[in-house]
Amino acid sequence: NSIRQRLACLHTLSNHLTANYSRIVIEDLNMMGKNRKLSKAIGDCGFFTLRSHLEYKAHIRNCELVIVDKCYPWSKTSSHCGEIKQDLTLADRVYQCGECGLSMERDLNASIDLNQYQGRTGYSRSINPTKEQSKTNTIRDGFWFAGEDKPRNQ
């Protein structure tokens, strides 16, 4: 029963995103990382299933799905000035940039950086790219962050 509920939720979310936005950006997650408990928890959330749903629904609805490389240091990069903080660890939950003074929650900073993503060479691949890119959404670590522009249906 919980598996059906999860699938229904993932279908609803993927339907909403692909029906309302012309461009969706997701981060490619490393499921085989060193932390097995975290990998299992991430796997249980159904991110792979959500990605699969987004891929085929984006193709059907002519929506661009951008999958960014997990190797780029999104959570270590300032969304304000682009400075990369090499010494940031997973225990550091607040990103504080020594260059521009930006201070914000680490995942929010990474999401803003991904939302501003403009196709850095070598760090993404686009599935079903479209010319219309009026809205960008970011899914990072299970959180969905919407961009500033209006959805394409409005």
Coordinates of N, CA and C in Angstrom, one line a residue:
N1 N 0.8 -1.2 0.0 CA 0.0 0.0 0.0 C 0.9 1.3 0.0
S2 N 1.9 1.3 0.8 CA 2.8 2.5 0.8 C 3.6 2.6 -0.5
I3 N 3.8 1.5 -1.1 CA 4.5 1.6 -2.5 C 3.6 2.2 -3.5
R4 N 2.3 1.9 -3.4 CA 1.3 2.5 -4.4 C 1.2 4.0 -4.1
Q5 N 1.2 4.3 -2.8 CA 1.0 5.7 -2.4 C 2.2 6.5 -2.9
R6 N 3.4 6.0 -2.8 CA 4.6 6.6 -3.2 C 4.6 6.8 -4.7
L7 N 4.2 5.8 -5.5 CA 4.2 5.9 -6.9 C 3.1 6.9 -7.4
A8 N 2.0 6.9 -6.7 CA 1.0 7.9 -7.0 C 1.5 9.3 -6.8
C9 N 2.2 9.5 -5.7 CA 2.8 10.8 -5.4 C 3.8 11.2 -6.4
L10 N 4.7 10.3 -6.8 CA 5.7 10.6 -7.8 C 5.1 10.9 -9.2
H11 N 4.0 10.2 -9.5 CA 3.3 10.5 -10.8 C 2.7 11.9 -10.7
T12 N 2.1 12.2 -9.6 CA 1.4 13.5 -9.5 C 2.4 14.6 -9.6
L13 N 3.6 14.5 -8.9 CA 4.6 15.5 -8.9 C 5.2 15.6 -10.3
S14 N 5.5 14.5 -11.0 CA 6.1 14.5 -12.3 C 5.1 15.1 -13.3
N15 N 3.8 14.8 -13.2 CA 2.8 15.3 -14.1 C 2.7 16.9 -13.9
H16 N 2.7 17.3 -12.7 CA 2.6 18.7 -12.4 C 3.8 19.5 -13.0
L17 N 5.0 19.0 -12.7 CA 6.2 19.6 -13.2 C 6.3 19.7 -14.7
T18 N 6.1 18.6 -15.4 CA 6.2 18.6 -16.8 C 5.1 19.3 -17.5
A19 N 3.9 19.4 -16.9 CA 2.8 20.0 -17.5 C 2.9 21.6 -17.3
N20 N 3.6 22.0 -16.3 CA 3.6 23.5 -16.0 C 4.9 24.2 -16.3
Y21 N 6.0 23.5 -16.5 CA 7.2 24.1 -16.7 C 7.9 23.6 -18.0
S22 N 8.6 24.5 -18.7 CA 9.2 24.2 -19.9 C 10.7 23.7 -19.7
R23 N 11.2 23.9 -18.5 CA 12.6 23.5 -18.2 C 12.7 23.0 -16.8
I24 N 13.2 21.8 -16.5 CA 13.4 21.3 -15.2 C 14.8 20.9 -15.1
V25 N 15.5 21.3 -14.0 CA 16.8 20.9 -13.7 C 16.9 20.0 -12.5
I26 N 17.5 18.8 -12.7 CA 17.7 17.9 -11.5 C 19.2 17.5 -11.4
E27 N 19.6 17.2 -10.2 CA 21.0 16.8 -10.0 C 21.0 15.3 -10.1
D28 N 22.0 14.8 -10.7 CA 22.3 13.4 -10.8 C 22.9 12.9 -9.5
L29 N 22.2 12.1 -8.7 CA 22.6 11.7 -7.4 C 23.5 10.5 -7.4
N30 N 24.5 10.4 -6.5 CA 25.4 9.3 -6.4 C 24.8 8.4 -5.3
M31 N 24.2 7.3 -5.8 CA 23.5 6.4 -4.9 C 24.5 5.4 -4.3
M32 N 25.7 5.3 -4.8 CA 26.6 4.3 -4.3 C 27.7 5.0 -3.5
G33 N 27.4 6.0 -2.8 CA 28.4 6.8 -2.0 C 28.9 6.0 -0.8
K34 N 29.7 6.6 -0.1 CA 30.4 5.9 1.1 C 29.4 5.7 2.2
N35 N 28.4 6.6 2.3 CA 27.5 6.5 3.4 C 26.3 5.6 3.0
R36 N 26.3 4.3 3.4 CA 25.3 3.3 3.0 C 23.9 3.6 3.5
K37 N 23.9 4.1 4.8 CA 22.6 4.4 5.4 C 21.9 5.5 4.6
L38 N 22.7 6.6 4.3 CA 22.1 7.7 3.5 C 21.7 7.2 2.1
S39 N 22.5 6.4 1.5 CA 22.2 5.9 0.2 C 20.9 5.1 0.2
K40 N 20.7 4.3 1.2 CA 19.5 3.5 1.3 C 18.3 4.4 1.5
A41 N 18.4 5.5 2.4 CA 17.3 6.4 2.6 C 17.0 7.2 1.4
I42 N 18.0 7.6 0.6 CA 17.7 8.3 -0.6 C 17.0 7.3 -1.6
G43 N 17.5 6.1 -1.7 CA 16.9 5.1 -2.6 C 15.4 4.9 -2.2
D44 N 15.1 4.8 -0.9 CA 13.8 4.6 -0.5 C 12.8 5.7 -0.8
C45 N 13.4 6.9 -1.0 CA 12.5 8.1 -1.4 C 12.0 8.0 -2.8
G46 N 12.6 7.2 -3.7 CA 12.2 7.0 -5.0 C 12.7 8.1 -6.0
F47 N 13.9 8.6 -5.8 CA 14.4 9.6 -6.7 C 14.7 9.0 -8.1
F48 N 15.1 7.8 -8.1 CA 15.3 7.2 -9.5 C 14.0 7.0 -10.2
T49 N 13.0 6.7 -9.5 CA 11.6 6.6 -10.1 C 11.1 7.9 -10.6
L50 N 11.3 8.9 -9.7 CA 10.9 10.3 -10.1 C 11.7 10.7 -11.4
R51 N 13.0 10.5 -11.4 CA 13.8 10.8 -12.6 C 13.2 10.1 -13.8
S52 N 12.9 8.8 -13.7 CA 12.4 8.1 -14.9 C 11.1 8.7 -15.3
H53 N 10.2 9.0 -14.4 CA 8.9 9.6 -14.7 C 9.1 11.0 -15.4
L54 N 10.0 11.8 -14.9 CA 10.3 13.1 -15.5 C 10.9 12.9 -16.9
E55 N 11.7 11.9 -17.1 CA 12.3 11.7 -18.4 C 11.3 11.4 -19.5
Y56 N 10.4 10.4 -19.2 CA 9.5 10.1 -20.3 C 8.3 11.1 -20.4
K57 N 7.9 11.8 -19.3 CA 6.9 12.8 -19.4 C 7.4 14.1 -20.1
A58 N 8.7 14.4 -19.8 CA 9.3 15.6 -20.4 C 9.3 15.4 -21.9
H59 N 9.6 14.1 -22.4 CA 9.7 13.8 -23.8 C 8.3 14.0 -24.4
I60 N 7.3 13.5 -23.8 CA 5.9 13.5 -24.3 C 5.4 15.0 -24.3
R61 N 5.7 15.8 -23.3 CA 5.2 17.1 -23.2 C 6.2 18.2 -23.8
N62 N 7.2 17.8 -24.5 CA 8.2 18.7 -25.1 C 8.7 19.7 -24.0
C63 N 9.1 19.1 -22.9 CA 9.7 19.9 -21.8 C 11.2 19.5 -21.7
E64 N 12.0 20.5 -21.5 CA 13.5 20.2 -21.4 C 13.8 19.8 -20.0
L65 N 14.4 18.6 -19.9 CA 14.9 18.1 -18.6 C 16.4 18.1 -18.6
V66 N 17.0 18.9 -17.7 CA 18.5 19.0 -17.6 C 18.9 18.2 -16.4
I67 N 19.8 17.3 -16.6 CA 20.4 16.5 -15.6 C 21.9 17.0 -15.4
V68 N 22.1 17.6 -14.2 CA 23.4 18.2 -14.0 C 24.3 17.1 -13.3
D69 N 25.6 17.2 -13.6 CA 26.6 16.3 -13.1 C 26.7 16.4 -11.6
K70 N 26.8 15.2 -10.9 CA 27.0 15.2 -9.5 C 28.4 15.5 -9.1
C71 N 29.3 15.6 -10.0 CA 30.7 15.9 -9.7 C 31.0 17.4 -9.6
Y72 N 30.1 18.2 -10.1 CA 30.3 19.7 -9.9 C 30.0 20.0 -8.5
P73 N 30.8 20.8 -7.8 CA 30.6 21.1 -6.4 C 29.4 22.2 -6.1
W74 N 28.2 21.8 -6.5 CA 27.1 22.7 -6.3 C 26.9 23.2 -4.9
S75 N 27.0 22.4 -3.9 CA 26.8 22.9 -2.6 C 28.1 23.6 -2.0
K76 N 29.2 23.6 -2.7 CA 30.4 24.3 -2.3 C 30.6 25.6 -3.1
T77 N 29.6 25.9 -4.0 CA 29.8 27.1 -4.8 C 28.8 28.2 -4.4
S78 N 29.3 29.4 -4.2 CA 28.5 30.5 -3.9 C 27.5 30.8 -5.0
S79 N 26.2 30.9 -4.7 CA 25.2 31.3 -5.7 C 25.2 32.8 -6.0
H80 N 26.0 33.5 -5.2 CA 26.1 35.0 -5.4 C 27.3 35.3 -6.3
C81 N 28.5 34.8 -6.0 CA 29.7 35.2 -6.7 C 30.4 34.1 -7.4
G82 N 30.0 32.8 -7.2 CA 30.6 31.7 -7.9 C 31.8 31.2 -7.2
E83 N 32.3 31.7 -6.1 CA 33.5 31.3 -5.4 C 33.2 29.8 -4.9
I84 N 34.2 28.9 -5.1 CA 34.1 27.6 -4.6 C 34.8 27.4 -3.3
K85 N 34.1 27.0 -2.3 CA 34.7 26.8 -0.9 C 35.1 25.3 -0.8
Q86 N 36.3 25.0 -1.0 CA 36.8 23.7 -1.0 C 36.8 22.9 0.4
D87 N 36.8 23.7 1.5 CA 36.9 23.1 2.8 C 35.5 22.8 3.4
L88 N 34.4 23.0 2.7 CA 33.1 22.8 3.2 C 32.9 21.2 3.3
T89 N 32.4 20.8 4.5 CA 32.1 19.4 4.8 C 30.6 19.2 4.9
L90 N 30.2 17.9 4.9 CA 28.7 17.6 5.0 C 28.2 18.1 6.4
A91 N 29.0 18.2 7.4 CA 28.6 18.7 8.7 C 28.3 20.2 8.7
D92 N 28.8 20.9 7.7 CA 28.6 22.4 7.6 C 27.2 22.6 6.9
R93 N 26.2 22.9 7.7 CA 24.9 23.1 7.1 C 24.6 24.5 6.6
V94 N 25.4 25.5 7.0 CA 25.3 26.9 6.5 C 26.5 27.2 5.6
Y95 N 26.2 27.7 4.5 CA 27.2 28.1 3.5 C 27.6 29.5 3.8
Q96 N 28.9 29.8 4.1 CA 29.3 31.2 4.3 C 30.5 31.4 3.4
C97 N 30.3 32.3 2.5 CA 31.3 32.7 1.5 C 32.3 33.7 2.0
G98 N 33.6 33.4 2.0 CA 34.6 34.3 2.5 C 34.9 35.4 1.5
E99 N 34.4 35.2 0.2 CA 34.7 36.2 -0.8 C 33.6 37.3 -0.8
C100 N 32.3 36.9 -0.9 CA 31.3 38.0 -1.0 C 30.4 38.1 0.3
G101 N 30.6 37.2 1.3 CA 29.9 37.4 2.5 C 28.6 36.7 2.6
L102 N 28.2 36.0 1.5 CA 26.9 35.3 1.5 C 26.8 34.3 2.6
S103 N 25.7 34.2 3.3 CA 25.5 33.3 4.3 C 24.0 32.7 4.2
M104 N 23.9 31.4 3.9 CA 22.6 30.8 3.8 C 22.7 29.3 4.0
E105 N 21.5 28.7 4.2 CA 21.5 27.2 4.3 C 22.1 26.6 3.1
R106 N 22.9 25.6 3.3 CA 23.7 25.0 2.3 C 22.9 24.5 1.1
D107 N 21.8 23.7 1.3 CA 21.1 23.2 0.2 C 20.3 24.2 -0.5
L108 N 19.9 25.3 0.2 CA 19.2 26.4 -0.5 C 20.2 27.1 -1.4
N109 N 21.4 27.3 -0.9 CA 22.4 28.0 -1.8 C 22.7 27.1 -3.0
A110 N 22.8 25.8 -2.9 CA 23.1 24.9 -4.0 C 21.9 25.0 -5.0
S111 N 20.7 25.0 -4.5 CA 19.5 25.1 -5.3 C 19.4 26.4 -6.1
I112 N 19.8 27.4 -5.5 CA 19.8 28.7 -6.2 C 20.8 28.7 -7.3
D113 N 22.0 28.1 -7.0 CA 23.1 27.9 -8.0 C 22.6 27.1 -9.2
L114 N 21.9 26.0 -8.9 CA 21.4 25.1 -9.9 C 20.3 25.9 -10.7
N115 N 19.5 26.7 -10.0 CA 18.4 27.4 -10.7 C 19.0 28.4 -11.7
Q116 N 20.1 29.0 -11.3 CA 20.8 29.9 -12.2 C 21.6 29.3 -13.3
Y117 N 21.7 27.9 -13.3 CA 22.5 27.1 -14.2 C 22.2 27.5 -15.6
Q118 N 23.2 27.7 -16.4 CA 23.1 28.1 -17.8 C 23.9 27.2 -18.7
G119 N 24.0 25.9 -18.3 CA 24.6 24.9 -19.2 C 26.1 25.0 -19.2
R120 N 26.7 25.0 -18.1 CA 28.2 25.0 -18.0 C 28.7 23.7 -18.7
T121 N 29.6 23.9 -19.6 CA 30.1 22.8 -20.5 C 30.6 21.7 -19.6
G122 N 30.2 20.5 -19.9 CA 30.7 19.3 -19.2 C 30.0 18.9 -18.0
Y123 N 29.0 19.7 -17.5 CA 28.4 19.5 -16.3 C 26.9 19.1 -16.4
S124 N 26.4 18.9 -17.6 CA 25.0 18.5 -17.7 C 24.8 17.8 -19.1
R125 N 23.6 17.2 -19.1 CA 23.1 16.7 -20.4 C 21.6 17.0 -20.4
S126 N 21.2 17.4 -21.6 CA 19.8 17.8 -21.7 C 19.0 16.7 -22.4
I127 N 17.8 16.4 -21.9 CA 16.9 15.5 -22.4 C 15.8 16.3 -23.0
N128 N 15.6 16.1 -24.3 CA 14.5 16.8 -25.0 C 14.5 18.3 -24.9
P129 N 15.6 18.9 -25.3 CA 15.7 20.4 -25.1 C 14.7 21.1 -26.0
T130 N 14.2 22.2 -25.4 CA 13.2 23.0 -26.1 C 13.8 24.4 -26.3
K131 N 13.2 25.2 -27.2 CA 13.6 26.6 -27.3 C 13.0 27.5 -26.2
E132 N 11.8 27.1 -25.8 CA 11.2 27.9 -24.7 C 11.8 27.5 -23.4
Q133 N 12.3 28.5 -22.7 CA 12.8 28.2 -21.3 C 12.4 29.3 -20.4
S134 N 11.1 29.4 -20.2 CA 10.5 30.5 -19.4 C 10.5 30.2 -17.9
K135 N 10.8 29.0 -17.6 CA 10.7 28.6 -16.1 C 11.7 27.5 -15.9
T136 N 12.4 27.6 -14.8 CA 13.4 26.6 -14.4 C 13.0 26.1 -13.0
N137 N 13.0 24.8 -12.8 CA 12.8 24.3 -11.4 C 14.0 23.5 -11.1
T138 N 14.3 23.4 -9.8 CA 15.5 22.7 -9.3 C 15.0 21.7 -8.3
I139 N 15.4 20.4 -8.5 CA 15.2 19.4 -7.5 C 16.5 19.0 -6.9
R140 N 16.8 19.3 -5.7 CA 18.1 19.0 -5.1 C 17.8 18.3 -3.7
D141 N 18.4 17.2 -3.5 CA 18.3 16.5 -2.2 C 16.9 16.4 -1.8
G142 N 16.0 16.2 -2.7 CA 14.6 15.9 -2.4 C 13.7 17.2 -2.2
F143 N 14.3 18.4 -2.3 CA 13.6 19.6 -2.2 C 13.4 20.2 -3.6
W144 N 12.2 20.8 -3.8 CA 11.9 21.4 -5.1 C 12.0 22.9 -4.9
F145 N 12.8 23.6 -5.7 CA 12.9 25.1 -5.6 C 12.5 25.6 -7.0
A146 N 11.5 26.5 -7.0 CA 11.0 27.1 -8.3 C 11.8 28.3 -8.6
G147 N 11.9 28.6 -9.9 CA 12.5 29.9 -10.3 C 11.6 31.1 -10.2
E148 N 12.1 32.2 -10.7 CA 11.3 33.4 -10.5 C 10.3 33.7 -11.6
D149 N 10.4 33.1 -12.8 CA 9.5 33.5 -13.9 C 8.2 32.7 -13.7
K150 N 7.2 33.1 -14.6 CA 5.9 32.4 -14.5 C 6.0 31.1 -15.3
P151 N 5.2 30.1 -14.8 CA 5.0 28.9 -15.6 C 4.6 29.1 -17.0
R152 N 4.8 28.2 -17.9 CA 4.5 28.4 -19.3 C 3.0 28.4 -19.6
N153 N 2.2 27.9 -18.7 CA 0.7 27.8 -19.0 C 0.0 29.1 -18.5
Q154 N 0.7 30.0 -17.9 CA 0.1 31.2 -17.4 C 0.4 32.4 -18.3

